[in-house]
mmCIF file of C-alpha atoms in Angstrom:
data_model
loop_
_atom_site.group_PDB
_atom_site.id
_atom_site.type_symbol
_atom_site.label_atom_id
_atom_site.label_comp_id
_atom_site.label_asym_id
_atom_site.label_seq_id
_atom_site.Cartn_x
_atom_site.Cartn_y
_atom_site.Cartn_z
ATOM 1 C CA MET A 1 45.427 -34.713 -16.183
ATOM 2 C CA ASP A 2 44.286 -31.371 -14.976
ATOM 3 C CA VAL A 3 40.290 -30.753 -15.811
ATOM 4 C CA LYS A 4 38.317 -28.202 -16.138
ATOM 5 C CA TYR A 5 34.494 -28.329 -14.956
ATOM 6 C CA ASP A 6 32.042 -25.880 -16.633
ATOM 7 C CA ARG A 7 28.640 -27.664 -16.450
ATOM 8 C CA ILE A 8 28.687 -28.438 -12.617
ATOM 9 C CA VAL A 9 25.130 -30.765 -11.821
ATOM 10 C CA VAL A 10 24.451 -30.985 -7.580
ATOM 11 C CA LEU A 11 22.510 -34.043 -7.073
ATOM 12 C CA GLY A 12 19.947 -33.428 -4.344
ATOM 13 C CA GLY A 13 18.687 -30.565 -2.642
ATOM 14 C CA GLY A 14 18.071 -30.043 0.820
ATOM 15 C CA THR A 15 19.960 -27.905 3.198
ATOM 16 C CA ALA A 16 23.532 -29.934 2.077
ATOM 17 C CA GLY A 17 22.499 -29.801 -2.044
ATOM 18 C CA TRP A 18 20.585 -25.936 -2.058
ATOM 19 C CA MET A 19 24.001 -24.923 -0.014
ATOM 20 C CA ALA A 20 26.253 -25.969 -2.800
ATOM 21 C CA ALA A 21 24.231 -24.654 -5.356
ATOM 22 C CA LEU A 22 24.286 -20.500 -3.765
ATOM 23 C CA GLY A 23 28.170 -20.904 -2.855
ATOM 24 C CA LEU A 24 28.956 -21.833 -6.450
ATOM 25 C CA ALA A 25 26.350 -19.856 -8.322
ATOM 26 C CA THR A 26 27.609 -16.797 -6.014
ATOM 27 C CA ALA A 27 31.692 -17.921 -6.607
ATOM 28 C CA LEU A 28 31.449 -18.724 -9.679
ATOM 29 C CA PRO A 29 28.939 -17.145 -12.475
ATOM 30 C CA ARG A 30 29.617 -18.066 -15.279
ATOM 31 C CA ALA A 31 29.327 -21.734 -14.629
ATOM 32 C CA GLY A 32 25.973 -23.854 -15.497
ATOM 33 C CA ILE A 33 25.009 -24.976 -12.150
ATOM 34 C CA THR A 34 21.471 -27.547 -12.615
ATOM 35 C CA VAL A 35 19.891 -29.137 -9.084
ATOM 36 C CA VAL A 36 18.566 -32.901 -9.885
ATOM 37 C CA GLU A 37 15.979 -33.302 -7.050
ATOM 38 C CA SER A 38 12.537 -35.117 -6.082
ATOM 39 C CA GLU A 39 9.821 -34.345 -4.059
ATOM 40 C CA GLU A 40 9.468 -38.143 -4.305
ATOM 41 C CA VAL A 41 12.783 -38.208 -1.800
ATOM 42 C CA GLY A 42 12.782 -37.597 1.721
ATOM 43 C CA ILE A 43 15.200 -35.195 3.313
ATOM 44 C CA VAL A 44 16.691 -36.243 6.908
ATOM 45 C CA GLY A 45 15.317 -32.361 7.803
ATOM 46 C CA VAL A 46 15.634 -32.721 11.599
ATOM 47 C CA GLY A 47 15.453 -29.553 13.207
ATOM 48 C CA GLU A 48 19.595 -27.746 12.811
ATOM 49 C CA ALA A 49 21.662 -26.490 14.994
ATOM 50 C CA THR A 50 25.400 -24.449 13.911
ATOM 51 C CA PHE A 51 28.294 -23.420 14.639
ATOM 52 C CA PRO A 52 28.915 -19.300 14.148
ATOM 53 C CA SER A 53 31.167 -19.846 11.189
ATOM 54 C CA ILE A 54 27.434 -19.872 9.057
ATOM 55 C CA ARG A 55 27.116 -16.979 9.946
ATOM 56 C CA SER A 56 30.464 -15.971 7.646
ATOM 57 C CA PHE A 57 28.819 -18.536 5.049
ATOM 58 C CA HIS A 58 25.799 -16.331 4.432
ATOM 59 C CA GLN A 59 27.192 -13.155 4.931
ATOM 60 C CA ILE A 60 29.302 -14.076 1.406
ATOM 61 C CA VAL A 61 25.929 -15.715 -0.424
ATOM 62 C CA GLY A 62 24.301 -12.880 0.357
ATOM 63 C CA VAL A 63 21.465 -14.204 3.100
ATOM 64 C CA ASP A 64 19.559 -11.262 5.376
ATOM 65 C CA GLU A 65 19.794 -12.281 8.332
ATOM 66 C CA ALA A 66 15.859 -10.795 9.421
ATOM 67 C CA ASP A 67 14.471 -12.508 5.928
ATOM 68 C CA PHE A 68 16.882 -15.849 6.460
ATOM 69 C CA LEU A 69 15.359 -16.003 10.594
ATOM 70 C CA ARG A 70 11.425 -15.345 9.210
ATOM 71 C CA ALA A 71 11.753 -18.328 6.685
ATOM 72 C CA SER A 72 13.204 -20.570 8.671
ATOM 73 C CA ASN A 73 11.494 -20.595 11.977
ATOM 74 C CA GLY A 74 15.343 -19.667 12.659
ATOM 75 C CA THR A 75 16.218 -18.563 16.544
ATOM 76 C CA PHE A 76 19.510 -17.229 17.928
ATOM 77 C CA LYS A 77 22.363 -19.713 19.814
ATOM 78 C CA LEU A 78 24.885 -18.666 22.186
ATOM 79 C CA GLY A 79 26.435 -22.111 23.084
ATOM 80 C CA ILE A 80 25.179 -25.645 24.199
ATOM 81 C CA GLU A 81 24.607 -26.734 27.626
ATOM 82 C CA PHE A 82 26.085 -29.966 29.053
ATOM 83 C CA ALA A 83 23.638 -31.121 31.327
ATOM 84 C CA ASP A 84 23.984 -34.616 33.752
ATOM 85 C CA TRP A 85 27.326 -35.508 31.964
ATOM 86 C CA ARG A 86 29.714 -35.131 34.919
ATOM 87 C CA MET A 87 27.000 -36.554 37.632
ATOM 88 C CA ARG A 88 22.690 -35.713 37.696
ATOM 89 C CA GLY A 89 22.413 -31.812 38.483
ATOM 90 C CA ASP A 90 25.605 -30.816 37.002
ATOM 91 C CA ARG A 91 25.329 -28.496 33.668
ATOM 92 C CA TYR A 92 28.161 -26.784 31.640
ATOM 93 C CA PHE A 93 27.627 -24.114 29.408
ATOM 94 C CA HIS A 94 29.977 -24.242 26.012
ATOM 95 C CA THR A 95 29.522 -20.816 24.828
ATOM 96 C CA PHE A 96 30.740 -19.383 21.050
ATOM 97 C CA GLY A 97 31.866 -16.109 23.684
ATOM 98 C CA ASP A 98 35.698 -14.956 24.058
ATOM 99 C CA PHE A 99 37.347 -15.048 27.923
ATOM 100 C CA GLY A 100 39.682 -12.978 26.530
ATOM 101 C CA PRO A 101 44.250 -14.405 26.143
ATOM 102 C CA LEU A 102 44.739 -17.374 27.235
ATOM 103 C CA THR A 103 47.961 -17.055 28.421
ATOM 104 C CA GLY A 104 50.317 -14.772 30.762
ATOM 105 C CA PRO A 105 49.173 -13.451 34.231
ATOM 106 C CA ASP A 106 46.302 -11.175 32.857
ATOM 107 C CA ALA A 107 44.629 -13.528 31.123
ATOM 108 C CA PRO A 108 41.047 -13.463 32.231
ATOM 109 C CA TRP A 109 40.856 -17.205 34.140
ATOM 110 C CA ALA A 110 44.193 -16.253 36.051
ATOM 111 C CA GLN A 111 42.638 -13.292 36.961
ATOM 112 C CA TYR A 112 39.466 -15.191 37.781
ATOM 113 C CA ARG A 113 41.379 -18.056 39.522
ATOM 114 C CA ARG A 114 43.503 -15.099 42.067
ATOM 115 C CA VAL A 115 40.713 -13.229 43.050
ATOM 116 C CA ARG A 116 38.371 -16.422 43.832
ATOM 117 C CA GLN A 117 41.907 -17.749 46.042
ATOM 118 C CA GLY A 118 41.621 -14.571 47.435
ATOM 119 C CA GLY A 119 38.305 -15.162 49.151
ATOM 120 C CA SER A 120 35.626 -13.844 46.916
ATOM 121 C CA ASP A 121 33.245 -15.186 46.007
ATOM 122 C CA VAL A 122 32.880 -14.416 41.874
ATOM 123 C CA GLY A 123 30.917 -17.183 41.198
ATOM 124 C CA MET A 124 30.979 -19.632 38.245
ATOM 125 C CA LEU A 125 34.246 -18.971 35.392
ATOM 126 C CA GLY A 126 31.016 -18.714 32.247
ATOM 127 C CA GLU A 127 28.923 -15.680 34.366
ATOM 128 C CA GLN A 128 32.174 -13.982 33.758
ATOM 129 C CA CYS A 129 31.310 -14.107 30.203
ATOM 130 C CA LEU A 130 28.512 -12.315 28.164
ATOM 131 C CA PRO A 131 27.491 -14.352 26.430
ATOM 132 C CA THR A 132 27.322 -16.964 28.362
ATOM 133 C CA VAL A 133 25.398 -15.274 31.262
ATOM 134 C CA MET A 134 23.162 -14.196 28.673
ATOM 135 C CA ALA A 135 22.088 -17.161 27.438
ATOM 136 C CA LEU A 136 21.128 -19.168 30.788
ATOM 137 C CA HIS A 137 18.941 -15.662 31.879
ATOM 138 C CA GLY A 138 16.674 -16.793 28.325
ATOM 139 C CA ARG A 139 18.786 -13.087 26.719
ATOM 140 C CA PHE A 140 19.866 -12.529 23.251
ATOM 141 C CA CYS A 141 21.609 -9.323 22.071
ATOM 142 C CA ALA A 142 23.983 -8.786 19.113
ATOM 143 C CA PRO A 143 27.491 -8.060 20.199
ATOM 144 C CA ALA A 144 28.789 -4.624 20.196
ATOM 145 C CA PRO A 145 32.655 -4.923 19.227
ATOM 146 C CA GLU A 146 33.247 -1.220 19.293
ATOM 147 C CA ARG A 147 31.559 -1.590 23.150
ATOM 148 C CA GLY A 148 33.628 -4.014 23.721
ATOM 149 C CA ALA A 149 31.747 -6.951 23.114
ATOM 150 C CA ARG A 150 33.660 -10.094 21.444
ATOM 151 C CA PHE A 151 31.815 -12.677 21.116
ATOM 152 C CA ASP A 152 29.912 -14.537 18.208
ATOM 153 C CA TYR A 153 26.900 -16.346 17.578
ATOM 154 C CA ALA A 154 24.827 -19.062 15.753
ATOM 155 C CA TYR A 155 21.045 -20.518 14.607
ATOM 156 C CA HIS A 156 18.732 -22.835 15.390
ATOM 157 C CA PHE A 157 16.917 -23.652 12.042
ATOM 158 C CA ASP A 158 14.545 -25.902 9.841
ATOM 159 C CA ALA A 159 16.603 -27.664 8.165
ATOM 160 C CA VAL A 160 13.861 -28.294 5.669
ATOM 161 C CA LEU A 161 12.984 -24.832 5.444
ATOM 162 C CA TYR A 162 15.961 -23.410 5.401
ATOM 163 C CA GLY A 163 17.004 -25.577 2.350
ATOM 164 C CA ARG A 164 13.671 -24.383 0.211
ATOM 165 C CA TYR A 165 14.973 -20.572 1.410
ATOM 166 C CA LEU A 166 18.185 -21.321 -0.308
ATOM 167 C CA GLY A 167 16.777 -22.320 -3.602
ATOM 168 C CA GLY A 168 14.719 -19.664 -3.556
ATOM 169 C CA LEU A 169 18.222 -17.372 -4.105
ATOM 170 C CA ALA A 170 20.053 -19.943 -5.587
ATOM 171 C CA GLN A 171 17.494 -20.209 -8.883
ATOM 172 C CA GLN A 172 17.506 -15.897 -8.775
ATOM 173 C CA ARG A 173 21.367 -17.036 -9.537
ATOM 174 C CA GLY A 174 20.695 -18.307 -12.284
ATOM 175 C CA VAL A 175 20.655 -22.050 -10.541
ATOM 176 C CA ARG A 176 18.143 -24.427 -12.799
ATOM 177 C CA ARG A 177 16.197 -26.575 -11.166
ATOM 178 C CA ILE A 178 14.914 -30.040 -12.682
ATOM 179 C CA GLU A 179 12.609 -31.757 -10.205
ATOM 180 C CA GLY A 180 12.910 -35.713 -10.848
ATOM 181 C CA LYS A 181 14.031 -39.048 -9.190
ATOM 182 C CA VAL A 182 17.657 -40.614 -10.978
ATOM 183 C CA VAL A 183 16.951 -44.517 -11.478
ATOM 184 C CA ASP A 184 20.749 -45.151 -13.253
ATOM 185 C CA VAL A 185 23.909 -43.435 -13.488
ATOM 186 C CA ALA A 186 26.179 -43.709 -17.441
ATOM 187 C CA ARG A 187 29.673 -43.581 -16.594
ATOM 188 C CA ARG A 188 32.192 -42.370 -18.008
ATOM 189 C CA ALA A 189 35.402 -45.257 -20.039
ATOM 190 C CA ASP A 190 37.726 -43.263 -17.903
ATOM 191 C CA GLY A 191 35.349 -44.203 -14.982
ATOM 192 C CA GLY A 192 33.696 -40.668 -13.898
ATOM 193 C CA VAL A 193 30.495 -39.808 -14.449
ATOM 194 C CA ALA A 194 28.150 -39.227 -17.890
ATOM 195 C CA HIS A 195 25.406 -37.918 -16.754
ATOM 196 C CA LEU A 196 22.099 -39.092 -14.736
ATOM 197 C CA VAL A 197 19.009 -41.289 -15.711
ATOM 198 C CA LEU A 198 16.259 -40.092 -14.808
ATOM 199 C CA ALA A 199 12.905 -41.539 -14.066
ATOM 200 C CA ASP A 200 10.968 -40.252 -17.305
ATOM 201 C CA GLY A 201 13.950 -40.879 -19.343
ATOM 202 C CA ARG A 202 15.521 -37.573 -19.368
ATOM 203 C CA THR A 203 19.314 -37.616 -18.902
ATOM 204 C CA VAL A 204 21.382 -34.765 -17.097
ATOM 205 C CA GLU A 205 24.892 -34.460 -18.249
ATOM 206 C CA GLY A 206 27.564 -32.393 -16.633
ATOM 207 C CA ASP A 207 31.079 -32.210 -16.032
ATOM 208 C CA LEU A 208 30.791 -32.373 -11.803
ATOM 209 C CA PHE A 209 28.917 -33.833 -10.319
ATOM 210 C CA VAL A 210 28.005 -33.105 -6.516
ATOM 211 C CA ASP A 211 26.947 -35.940 -3.908
ATOM 212 C CA CYS A 212 23.846 -34.091 -2.236
ATOM 213 C CA SER A 213 21.765 -37.075 -1.788
ATOM 214 C CA GLY A 214 22.275 -37.605 2.053
ATOM 215 C CA PHE A 215 23.184 -41.529 3.392
ATOM 216 C CA ALA A 216 21.906 -42.628 0.153
ATOM 217 C CA SER A 217 25.208 -41.462 -1.428
ATOM 218 C CA LEU A 218 24.064 -42.441 -4.345
ATOM 219 C CA LEU A 219 27.101 -41.500 -6.737
ATOM 220 C CA LEU A 220 29.907 -41.341 -3.950
ATOM 221 C CA GLY A 221 29.285 -44.273 -2.278
ATOM 222 C CA ARG A 222 26.877 -47.047 -4.394
ATOM 223 C CA THR A 223 28.284 -45.911 -7.775
ATOM 224 C CA LEU A 224 31.724 -45.160 -7.539
ATOM 225 C CA GLY A 225 32.049 -47.263 -5.055
ATOM 226 C CA VAL A 226 34.141 -45.337 -2.231
ATOM 227 C CA PRO A 227 34.594 -47.281 0.844
ATOM 228 C CA PHE A 228 33.213 -46.184 4.060
ATOM 229 C CA VAL A 229 35.870 -46.121 7.072
ATOM 230 C CA ASP A 230 33.544 -47.004 10.156
ATOM 231 C CA PHE A 231 33.624 -44.958 13.672
ATOM 232 C CA SER A 232 31.516 -47.232 15.800
ATOM 233 C CA HIS A 233 34.367 -48.299 17.486
ATOM 234 C CA TRP A 234 34.980 -44.774 18.176
ATOM 235 C CA LEU A 235 31.866 -43.126 18.353
ATOM 236 C CA PRO A 236 29.344 -46.364 19.439
ATOM 237 C CA VAL A 237 25.905 -43.841 19.019
ATOM 238 C CA ASP A 238 23.776 -45.530 15.566
ATOM 239 C CA ARG A 239 20.291 -44.475 16.613
ATOM 240 C CA ALA A 240 18.324 -41.050 17.451
ATOM 241 C CA TRP A 241 14.809 -40.551 17.714
ATOM 242 C CA ALA A 242 13.443 -37.482 16.557
ATOM 243 C CA CYS A 243 10.559 -35.480 17.869
ATOM 244 C CA PRO A 244 8.491 -32.141 17.751
ATOM 245 C CA VAL A 245 6.830 -30.263 20.346
ATOM 246 C CA ALA A 246 4.718 -27.327 20.525
ATOM 247 C CA HIS A 247 5.953 -24.040 21.955
ATOM 248 C CA HIS A 248 5.212 -23.205 25.905
ATOM 249 C CA GLY A 249 4.721 -19.410 26.327
ATOM 250 C CA ALA A 250 6.665 -17.529 24.508
ATOM 251 C CA HIS A 251 10.484 -17.920 25.968
ATOM 252 C CA LEU A 252 12.960 -19.334 23.622
ATOM 253 C CA PRO A 253 16.241 -20.190 24.999
ATOM 254 C CA PRO A 254 18.806 -18.733 22.305
ATOM 255 C CA TYR A 255 20.934 -22.189 23.401
ATOM 256 C CA THR A 256 20.678 -25.428 22.372
ATOM 257 C CA ARG A 257 20.770 -28.094 25.556
ATOM 258 C CA ALA A 258 22.592 -31.998 25.430
ATOM 259 C CA THR A 259 21.192 -34.468 28.699
ATOM 260 C CA ALA A 260 23.362 -37.310 29.010
ATOM 261 C CA LEU A 261 21.130 -40.050 29.512
ATOM 262 C CA GLU A 262 21.151 -44.028 29.604
ATOM 263 C CA ALA A 263 22.612 -45.180 26.827
ATOM 264 C CA GLY A 264 22.903 -41.777 25.300
ATOM 265 C CA TRP A 265 21.847 -37.827 25.317
ATOM 266 C CA ALA A 266 19.040 -36.053 24.478
ATOM 267 C CA TRP A 267 19.146 -32.830 22.027
ATOM 268 C CA ARG A 268 16.521 -29.904 22.474
ATOM 269 C CA ILE A 269 16.767 -27.487 19.932
ATOM 270 C CA PRO A 270 13.789 -24.249 20.426
ATOM 271 C CA LEU A 271 12.768 -22.640 17.360
ATOM 272 C CA GLN A 272 10.455 -20.271 16.820
ATOM 273 C CA ASN A 273 7.345 -22.452 16.318
ATOM 274 C CA ARG A 274 7.891 -25.548 18.031
ATOM 275 C CA THR A 275 11.011 -27.039 20.248
ATOM 276 C CA GLY A 276 12.867 -29.480 18.548
ATOM 277 C CA ASN A 277 13.293 -33.066 20.653
ATOM 278 C CA GLY A 278 16.450 -36.022 20.410
ATOM 279 C CA HIS A 279 17.679 -39.154 22.249
ATOM 280 C CA VAL A 280 20.824 -40.090 20.093
ATOM 281 C CA PHE A 281 21.461 -43.551 21.630
ATOM 282 C CA ALA A 282 23.862 -46.464 21.035
ATOM 283 C CA SER A 283 21.433 -49.425 20.214
ATOM 284 C CA ARG A 284 23.526 -52.064 21.239
ATOM 285 C CA TYR A 285 22.894 -50.900 25.007
ATOM 286 C CA ILE A 286 19.625 -50.335 24.485
ATOM 287 C CA SER A 287 16.350 -51.121 22.437
ATOM 288 C CA GLU A 288 14.893 -48.957 20.130
ATOM 289 C CA ALA A 289 11.767 -48.705 22.110
ATOM 290 C CA HIS A 290 13.055 -48.443 25.379
ATOM 291 C CA ALA A 291 14.592 -45.244 23.727
ATOM 292 C CA ARG A 292 11.746 -43.386 22.923
ATOM 293 C CA GLU A 293 10.222 -44.183 25.916
ATOM 294 C CA GLN A 294 12.827 -42.263 27.075
ATOM 295 C CA LEU A 295 12.347 -39.611 24.965
ATOM 296 C CA LEU A 296 8.538 -39.837 25.522
ATOM 297 C CA ALA A 297 8.912 -39.361 28.943
ATOM 298 C CA ARG A 298 10.752 -36.011 28.754
ATOM 299 C CA LEU A 299 8.531 -34.168 26.612
ATOM 300 C CA ASP A 300 7.743 -30.685 28.387
ATOM 301 C CA GLY A 301 4.522 -30.656 25.847
ATOM 302 C CA PRO A 302 2.596 -32.265 23.702
ATOM 303 C CA PRO A 303 4.255 -34.112 20.704
ATOM 304 C CA LEU A 304 3.271 -32.623 17.268
ATOM 305 C CA ALA A 305 3.939 -36.064 15.339
ATOM 306 C CA GLU A 306 4.890 -39.268 15.918
ATOM 307 C CA PRO A 307 8.517 -39.442 16.655
ATOM 308 C CA ARG A 308 10.814 -40.641 14.176
ATOM 309 C CA LEU A 309 13.700 -43.372 13.591
ATOM 310 C CA LEU A 310 17.079 -42.386 11.748
ATOM 311 C CA ARG A 311 19.230 -45.813 11.816
ATOM 312 C CA PHE A 312 23.014 -44.494 10.832
ATOM 313 C CA THR A 313 26.913 -45.441 11.042
ATOM 314 C CA THR A 314 29.471 -42.592 12.407
ATOM 315 C CA GLY A 315 32.207 -42.460 10.651
ATOM 316 C CA HIS A 316 32.966 -41.138 6.378
ATOM 317 C CA ARG A 317 33.585 -42.581 3.269
ATOM 318 C CA GLN A 318 37.519 -43.133 2.069
ATOM 319 C CA GLN A 319 37.960 -40.268 -0.254
ATOM 320 C CA PHE A 320 35.524 -37.420 -0.505
ATOM 321 C CA TRP A 321 36.601 -36.050 -4.325
ATOM 322 C CA ARG A 322 36.811 -39.332 -6.858
ATOM 323 C CA HIS A 323 36.772 -39.196 -10.671
ATOM 324 C CA ASN A 324 34.321 -35.987 -11.220
ATOM 325 C CA VAL A 325 32.634 -36.421 -8.325
ATOM 326 C CA VAL A 326 32.436 -34.748 -5.254
ATOM 327 C CA GLY A 327 30.582 -35.388 -2.012
ATOM 328 C CA LEU A 328 29.214 -32.634 -0.169
ATOM 329 C CA GLY A 329 26.560 -34.042 3.921
ATOM 330 C CA LEU A 330 25.678 -36.957 5.094
ATOM 331 C CA ALA A 331 26.247 -38.542 1.099
ATOM 332 C CA THR A 332 30.225 -37.964 2.635
ATOM 333 C CA GLY A 333 29.560 -39.276 6.520
ATOM 334 C CA PHE A 334 28.411 -38.607 9.486
ATOM 335 C CA LEU A 335 29.248 -37.715 12.790
ATOM 336 C CA GLU A 336 27.405 -37.724 16.378
ATOM 337 C CA PRO A 337 25.809 -34.853 16.227
ATOM 338 C CA LEU A 338 26.852 -33.757 19.954
ATOM 339 C CA GLU A 339 28.236 -30.741 18.553
ATOM 340 C CA SER A 340 26.187 -29.297 15.427
ATOM 341 C CA THR A 341 29.011 -30.555 12.928
ATOM 342 C CA SER A 342 26.893 -31.239 9.972
ATOM 343 C CA ILE A 343 26.326 -28.385 8.218
ATOM 344 C CA TYR A 344 29.604 -26.736 9.564
ATOM 345 C CA LEU A 345 31.205 -29.522 7.322
ATOM 346 C CA VAL A 346 29.591 -29.145 4.489
ATOM 347 C CA GLN A 347 30.196 -25.415 4.432
ATOM 348 C CA SER A 348 34.121 -26.923 4.841
ATOM 349 C CA GLY A 349 34.074 -29.114 2.049
ATOM 350 C CA LEU A 350 32.082 -26.484 -0.093
ATOM 351 C CA GLY A 351 34.321 -23.827 0.409
ATOM 352 C CA ARG A 352 37.293 -26.412 -0.285
ATOM 353 C CA LEU A 353 35.872 -27.332 -3.259
ATOM 354 C CA ILE A 354 34.573 -23.133 -4.647
ATOM 355 C CA GLU A 355 38.692 -22.072 -3.542
ATOM 356 C CA ARG A 356 39.597 -24.950 -6.494
ATOM 357 C CA LEU A 357 37.430 -23.910 -8.874
ATOM 358 C CA HIS A 358 37.017 -20.266 -8.766
ATOM 359 C CA GLY A 359 38.665 -18.254 -11.282
ATOM 360 C CA GLY A 360 38.164 -21.307 -13.683
ATOM 361 C CA ALA A 361 41.371 -22.896 -13.584
ATOM 362 C CA PRO A 362 41.809 -27.081 -14.410
ATOM 363 C CA VAL A 363 41.454 -28.401 -10.778
ATOM 364 C CA SER A 364 45.258 -30.535 -10.695
ATOM 365 C CA ALA A 365 45.008 -34.524 -9.439
ATOM 366 C CA ASP A 366 46.995 -32.834 -6.294
ATOM 367 C CA SER A 367 44.929 -30.442 -5.789
ATOM 368 C CA ILE A 368 42.414 -33.523 -5.474
ATOM 369 C CA ALA A 369 44.957 -35.123 -3.270
ATOM 370 C CA ALA A 370 44.812 -32.675 -0.587
ATOM 371 C CA TYR A 371 41.693 -31.317 -0.772
ATOM 372 C CA ASN A 372 40.455 -35.636 0.194
ATOM 373 C CA ALA A 373 43.681 -35.631 2.488
ATOM 374 C CA GLY A 374 42.758 -32.157 4.813
ATOM 375 C CA LEU A 375 38.554 -33.717 4.928
ATOM 376 C CA VAL A 376 39.812 -37.036 6.420
ATOM 377 C CA ARG A 377 42.035 -34.765 8.683
ATOM 378 C CA GLN A 378 38.598 -32.453 9.447
ATOM 379 C CA PHE A 379 36.067 -35.051 10.306
#
């Protein structure tokens, strides 16, 4: 049976929750949207690196770049530098730039190869790419397509501050925020969710519930019992130490760095006020204590806090939409963060959800099945 969703309840704030609320409020101005979050429930909130697609999201929901960067201590990202992966001392820069056509004799890489074979010293292929050269020299400027500069860029930012910033915009557009901790979930006769029960006895009813409760997966996993598809046999990393470090000087490299280590890899994400550092590792090959020591030994400045340990299992829920519950973010699953995919997957799921809700038409079972199949393939 096709179903309409006029009252939408988002469980959880943070990046996923407030992205969902702001996106839904922008696309569905007539819907009643409520966010339920609790100051008692923490969020993961380490420094985040993103895909260029986040700029499209910001454009759709009307985020001003300068305001957002100020509010979230954000910086620009031109790509990811992979260090020591093939051998110590080796590095590869994965750019968001455009190398031109990939096929044919006039493709830039083909011309580059001919020049190299002719004996000319033109450096590495990456040195022919403007954003790569900018990044490795610590520079940034916005692309100017009218002058032939074809490249994209993304951001680094403080995820906690980013969520608060989006929350402010969402509430300006009519989203209602309820402070409260969920202690129970009432079910409907068909198995869906009827309402949330808060610690003070209040209830929050809705037609559609968007589960942004993080690793707890309170609605999709715990309440509806959607099974988890474990990716550990492909992606064995299951722990991460995270630690912020004070800046030294004003240099802010416009890229993320991922450095291969003994049983995992380390990230370095520059923000305006600090540098985010972390060590992602597989606990079957290295102890938590040893991994912590490796992280601390790599820091290029005094830590601003004690390292924080995150435990996770890579994989995803078997379904992302069941009954009247849609999961977004960590409530649906987690992949090794090597390519900064977390926020991108939130954005992708949200976009697919809005496509189905836009216009207020009822959503069919076939549409929900297609939603699930698409996100499973994407993971």
